[in-house]
Each structure stands twice: as C-alpha cells, then as structure tokens.
Amino acid sequence: MKNIKYLLVIVAVSITFGSALGAEPNKTVATIDKDGVQNVDIIGGSYFFKPNHIVVKVNTPVELKVSKESGLIPHDIVAKSPEAGIEFKAELSTDPKTIKFKPTKVGTYPFYCSKKLLFFKSHREKGMEGVIEVVP
Ligand SMILES: [Cu+2]
C-alpha cells in the first residue's frame, strides 16, 4: 500500500515537472551567415516550440527552418504582425521548411500553433507559442 502512495507521488512530480519544462523559456539569438541572412532552426511538437524566444536584428533578412517532431498530431506555425514585416503561416512536417521574412520594426511579436481539436484547449493554450524579439 505504501508503495502505491510513493508511485503516485512520483507520477504527480513528473507531471508537474514535465509541464514546467514545456513552459521554460529557451532563448536563441539568430546566427548571421556570410550572405547576411539570420538563420534559426525551430522544432514544434506537443506542445512546445524549441526555441520559443528568438532574437533577430531589425531590417535584416531572416530564414526560419521549421520542422515538427515525429508523431501524428498536426502542428503549424503562425505569426500575424504585418506591421513589423512578420507574417507567415506554415504547416509543420518532419521535413524542414524554410520561412523567409524581414523584420522592419523593433519590438516583441508572438508566434504560435493555430491547431485545436474540437472542444479541447488550443495548442497555443497548451504551450505552443513563442516570441520573436526584434532588436536594433
Ligand atoms: Cu500544434
């Protein structure tokens, strides 16, 4: 009986710790290649983006290489900040896709997964969101 209690505690701790990990910010500063393009790789999965905080320079082209962890649940990546030149929507697959844009305004702009199944919480609510921080 005592063992079952311990097991339940372990399960509860893993669930709490697991979801805390999902929400943990992980910041990446884009690397600029020899052509002056800022490159960032992003992986989406249930229910996270890694990294979920991307730092890019203003008025410099960005190429995001986006892909999805393996699994059946569909994910996408969406940004809707046309005022800053950051507007895209792409379905994620395990084959990486490249999204190109050029941020035109300093600030912090959200990106997220727009998927939602029936009455369940949206993927965004479950943690599939992040920010693009545009710096001078
Ligand atoms: Cu999703």
PDB file of C-alpha atoms and ligand atoms in Angstrom:
ATOM      1  CA  MET A   1       0.000   0.000   0.000  1.00  0.00           C
ATOM      2  CA  LYS A   2       2.827   2.324   0.919  1.00  0.00           C
ATOM      3  CA  ASN A   3       4.486   1.607  -2.425  1.00  0.00           C
ATOM      4  CA  ILE A   4       1.425   2.747  -4.323  1.00  0.00           C
ATOM      5  CA  LYS A   5       1.498   6.065  -2.464  1.00  0.00           C
ATOM      6  CA  TYR A   6       5.137   6.551  -3.444  1.00  0.00           C
ATOM      7  CA  LEU A   7       4.300   5.713  -7.032  1.00  0.00           C
ATOM      8  CA  LEU A   8       1.502   8.301  -7.092  1.00  0.00           C
ATOM      9  CA  VAL A   9       3.845  10.949  -5.694  1.00  0.00           C
ATOM     10  CA  ILE A  10       6.415  10.138  -8.377  1.00  0.00           C
ATOM     11  CA  VAL A  11       3.762  10.365 -11.108  1.00  0.00           C
ATOM     12  CA  ALA A  12       2.477  13.707  -9.756  1.00  0.00           C
ATOM     13  CA  VAL A  13       6.002  15.122  -9.544  1.00  0.00           C
ATOM     14  CA  SER A  14       6.834  14.026 -13.105  1.00  0.00           C
ATOM     15  CA  ILE A  15       3.656  15.599 -14.474  1.00  0.00           C
ATOM     16  CA  THR A  16       4.326  18.894 -12.682  1.00  0.00           C
ATOM     17  CA  PHE A  17       7.972  18.923 -13.656  1.00  0.00           C
ATOM     18  CA  GLY A  18       7.159  17.894 -17.238  1.00  0.00           C
ATOM     19  CA  SER A  19       4.723  20.742 -17.820  1.00  0.00           C
ATOM     20  CA  ALA A  20       7.064  23.231 -16.152  1.00  0.00           C
ATOM     21  CA  LEU A  21       9.774  22.157 -18.597  1.00  0.00           C
ATOM     22  CA  GLY A  22       7.439  22.774 -21.511  1.00  0.00           C
ATOM     23  CA  ALA A  23       6.845  26.340 -20.380  1.00  0.00           C
ATOM     24  CA  GLU A  24      10.508  27.075 -19.724  1.00  0.00           C
ATOM     25  CA  PRO A  25      11.688  29.898 -21.973  1.00  0.00           C
ATOM     26  CA  ASN A  26      14.538  28.951 -24.207  1.00  0.00           C
ATOM     27  CA  LYS A  27      16.103  31.845 -25.982  1.00  0.00           C
ATOM     28  CA  THR A  28      18.152  31.734 -29.176  1.00  0.00           C
ATOM     29  CA  VAL A  29      19.951  34.594 -30.883  1.00  0.00           C
ATOM     30  CA  ALA A  30      19.901  34.135 -34.676  1.00  0.00           C
ATOM     31  CA  THR A  31      23.277  33.481 -36.285  1.00  0.00           C
ATOM     32  CA  ILE A  32      24.080  35.645 -39.316  1.00  0.00           C
ATOM     33  CA  ASP A  33      25.588  33.704 -42.239  1.00  0.00           C
ATOM     34  CA  LYS A  34      28.055  35.037 -44.840  1.00  0.00           C
ATOM     35  CA  ASP A  35      25.171  36.239 -47.041  1.00  0.00           C
ATOM     36  CA  GLY A  36      23.868  38.391 -44.205  1.00  0.00           C
ATOM     37  CA  VAL A  37      20.874  36.138 -43.544  1.00  0.00           C
ATOM     38  CA  GLN A  38      19.855  35.375 -39.984  1.00  0.00           C
ATOM     39  CA  ASN A  39      19.222  31.649 -39.524  1.00  0.00           C
ATOM     40  CA  VAL A  40      17.215  29.939 -36.821  1.00  0.00           C
ATOM     41  CA  ASP A  41      16.021  26.322 -36.609  1.00  0.00           C
ATOM     42  CA  ILE A  42      12.703  25.779 -34.822  1.00  0.00           C
ATOM     43  CA  ILE A  43      11.134  22.458 -33.883  1.00  0.00           C
ATOM     44  CA  GLY A  44       7.473  22.212 -32.946  1.00  0.00           C
ATOM     45  CA  GLY A  45       5.863  19.356 -31.051  1.00  0.00           C
ATOM     46  CA  SER A  46       3.213  18.502 -28.483  1.00  0.00           C
ATOM     47  CA  TYR A  47       3.087  21.138 -27.043  1.00  0.00           C
ATOM     48  CA  PHE A  48       6.137  23.323 -27.456  1.00  0.00           C
ATOM     49  CA  PHE A  49       8.322  25.276 -29.796  1.00  0.00           C
ATOM     50  CA  LYS A  50      12.044  24.990 -29.352  1.00  0.00           C
ATOM     51  CA  PRO A  51      13.391  27.623 -29.152  1.00  0.00           C
ATOM     52  CA  ASN A  52      10.400  29.709 -28.088  1.00  0.00           C
ATOM     53  CA  HIS A  53      12.251  33.029 -27.857  1.00  0.00           C
ATOM     54  CA  ILE A  54      14.080  34.125 -30.980  1.00  0.00           C
ATOM     55  CA  VAL A  55      16.195  37.258 -31.155  1.00  0.00           C
ATOM     56  CA  VAL A  56      16.776  38.827 -34.599  1.00  0.00           C
ATOM     57  CA  LYS A  57      18.132  42.129 -35.865  1.00  0.00           C
ATOM     58  CA  VAL A  58      15.809  44.642 -37.491  1.00  0.00           C
ATOM     59  CA  ASN A  59      15.934  45.208 -41.282  1.00  0.00           C
ATOM     60  CA  THR A  60      17.972  42.049 -41.843  1.00  0.00           C
ATOM     61  CA  PRO A  61      16.504  39.034 -43.653  1.00  0.00           C
ATOM     62  CA  VAL A  62      15.544  36.020 -41.532  1.00  0.00           C
ATOM     63  CA  GLU A  63      15.219  32.393 -42.574  1.00  0.00           C
ATOM     64  CA  LEU A  64      13.468  30.115 -40.127  1.00  0.00           C
ATOM     65  CA  LYS A  65      13.964  26.428 -40.777  1.00  0.00           C
ATOM     66  CA  VAL A  66      10.861  24.888 -39.223  1.00  0.00           C
ATOM     67  CA  SER A  67      10.041  21.245 -38.636  1.00  0.00           C
ATOM     68  CA  LYS A  68       7.945  19.001 -36.448  1.00  0.00           C
ATOM     69  CA  GLU A  69       8.853  16.213 -34.067  1.00  0.00           C
ATOM     70  CA  SER A  70       7.620  12.850 -35.314  1.00  0.00           C
ATOM     71  CA  GLY A  71       4.079  11.882 -34.370  1.00  0.00           C
ATOM     72  CA  LEU A  72       0.539  12.008 -35.693  1.00  0.00           C
ATOM     73  CA  ILE A  73      -0.634  15.286 -34.162  1.00  0.00           C
ATOM     74  CA  PRO A  74      -0.587  18.074 -36.781  1.00  0.00           C
ATOM     75  CA  HIS A  75       1.077  21.399 -35.956  1.00  0.00           C
ATOM     76  CA  ASP A  76       1.661  24.665 -37.737  1.00  0.00           C
ATOM     77  CA  ILE A  77       3.488  27.917 -37.107  1.00  0.00           C
ATOM     78  CA  VAL A  78       1.748  31.246 -37.478  1.00  0.00           C
ATOM     79  CA  ALA A  79       2.729  34.888 -36.994  1.00  0.00           C
ATOM     80  CA  LYS A  80       0.438  37.812 -37.694  1.00  0.00           C
ATOM     81  CA  SER A  81       2.400  41.001 -37.210  1.00  0.00           C
ATOM     82  CA  PRO A  82       2.352  42.549 -40.701  1.00  0.00           C
ATOM     83  CA  GLU A  83       3.110  45.964 -39.139  1.00  0.00           C
ATOM     84  CA  ALA A  84       6.586  44.580 -38.354  1.00  0.00           C
ATOM     85  CA  GLY A  85       7.012  42.556 -41.568  1.00  0.00           C
ATOM     86  CA  ILE A  86       6.449  39.333 -39.629  1.00  0.00           C
ATOM     87  CA  GLU A  87       3.572  37.458 -41.190  1.00  0.00           C
ATOM     88  CA  PHE A  88       3.554  33.772 -42.109  1.00  0.00           C
ATOM     89  CA  LYS A  89       1.643  30.509 -41.726  1.00  0.00           C
ATOM     90  CA  ALA A  90       3.110  27.085 -42.495  1.00  0.00           C
ATOM     91  CA  GLU A  91       2.114  23.516 -41.766  1.00  0.00           C
ATOM     92  CA  LEU A  92       4.920  21.728 -39.957  1.00  0.00           C
ATOM     93  CA  SER A  93       6.208  18.390 -41.179  1.00  0.00           C
ATOM     94  CA  THR A  94       9.216  16.274 -40.267  1.00  0.00           C
ATOM     95  CA  ASP A  95      10.866  17.584 -43.471  1.00  0.00           C
ATOM     96  CA  PRO A  96      12.139  21.072 -42.640  1.00  0.00           C
ATOM     97  CA  LYS A  97      10.585  24.047 -44.441  1.00  0.00           C
ATOM     98  CA  THR A  98      12.098  27.488 -44.790  1.00  0.00           C
ATOM     99  CA  ILE A  99      10.122  30.614 -43.891  1.00  0.00           C
ATOM    100  CA  LYS A 100      11.606  33.907 -45.061  1.00  0.00           C
ATOM    101  CA  PHE A 101      10.771  37.367 -43.802  1.00  0.00           C
ATOM    102  CA  LYS A 102      12.421  40.657 -42.950  1.00  0.00           C
ATOM    103  CA  PRO A 103      11.526  42.279 -39.625  1.00  0.00           C
ATOM    104  CA  THR A 104      11.049  46.024 -40.089  1.00  0.00           C
ATOM    105  CA  LYS A 105      10.236  47.212 -36.578  1.00  0.00           C
ATOM    106  CA  VAL A 106      11.893  46.771 -33.181  1.00  0.00           C
ATOM    107  CA  GLY A 107       9.650  45.004 -30.662  1.00  0.00           C
ATOM    108  CA  THR A 108       8.423  41.633 -29.480  1.00  0.00           C
ATOM    109  CA  TYR A 109       5.982  39.689 -31.650  1.00  0.00           C
ATOM    110  CA  PRO A 110       4.194  36.402 -30.961  1.00  0.00           C
ATOM    111  CA  PHE A 111       4.224  33.205 -32.997  1.00  0.00           C
ATOM    112  CA  TYR A 112       2.124  30.157 -32.223  1.00  0.00           C
ATOM    113  CA  CYS A 113       0.470  26.962 -33.431  1.00  0.00           C
ATOM    114  CA  SER A 114      -3.125  27.554 -34.559  1.00  0.00           C
ATOM    115  CA  LYS A 115      -4.271  23.919 -34.243  1.00  0.00           C
ATOM    116  CA  LYS A 116      -7.125  22.985 -31.963  1.00  0.00           C
ATOM    117  CA  LEU A 117      -9.037  19.729 -31.672  1.00  0.00           C
ATOM    118  CA  LEU A 118     -12.813  20.001 -31.145  1.00  0.00           C
ATOM    119  CA  PHE A 119     -13.598  21.341 -27.666  1.00  0.00           C
ATOM    120  CA  PHE A 120     -10.080  20.767 -26.316  1.00  0.00           C
ATOM    121  CA  LYS A 121      -7.726  23.595 -25.434  1.00  0.00           C
ATOM    122  CA  SER A 122      -5.867  25.055 -28.407  1.00  0.00           C
ATOM    123  CA  HIS A 123      -2.250  24.063 -28.892  1.00  0.00           C
ATOM    124  CA  ARG A 124      -1.365  27.669 -28.185  1.00  0.00           C
ATOM    125  CA  GLU A 125      -3.059  27.447 -24.782  1.00  0.00           C
ATOM    126  CA  LYS A 126      -1.160  24.215 -24.140  1.00  0.00           C
ATOM    127  CA  GLY A 127       2.148  25.984 -24.607  1.00  0.00           C
ATOM    128  CA  MET A 128       2.782  26.098 -28.368  1.00  0.00           C
ATOM    129  CA  GLU A 129       3.715  29.738 -28.555  1.00  0.00           C
ATOM    130  CA  GLY A 130       6.793  31.860 -28.551  1.00  0.00           C
ATOM    131  CA  VAL A 131       8.098  35.313 -29.359  1.00  0.00           C
ATOM    132  CA  ILE A 132      10.279  36.895 -31.984  1.00  0.00           C
ATOM    133  CA  GLU A 133      12.226  39.725 -30.384  1.00  0.00           C
ATOM    134  CA  VAL A 134      13.433  42.255 -32.953  1.00  0.00           C
ATOM    135  CA  VAL A 135      16.388  44.291 -31.729  1.00  0.00           C
ATOM    136  CA  PRO A 136      18.124  47.373 -33.231  1.00  0.00           C
TER     137      PRO A 136
HETATM  138 CU    CU B   1       0.290  22.401 -32.546  1.00  0.00          CU
END
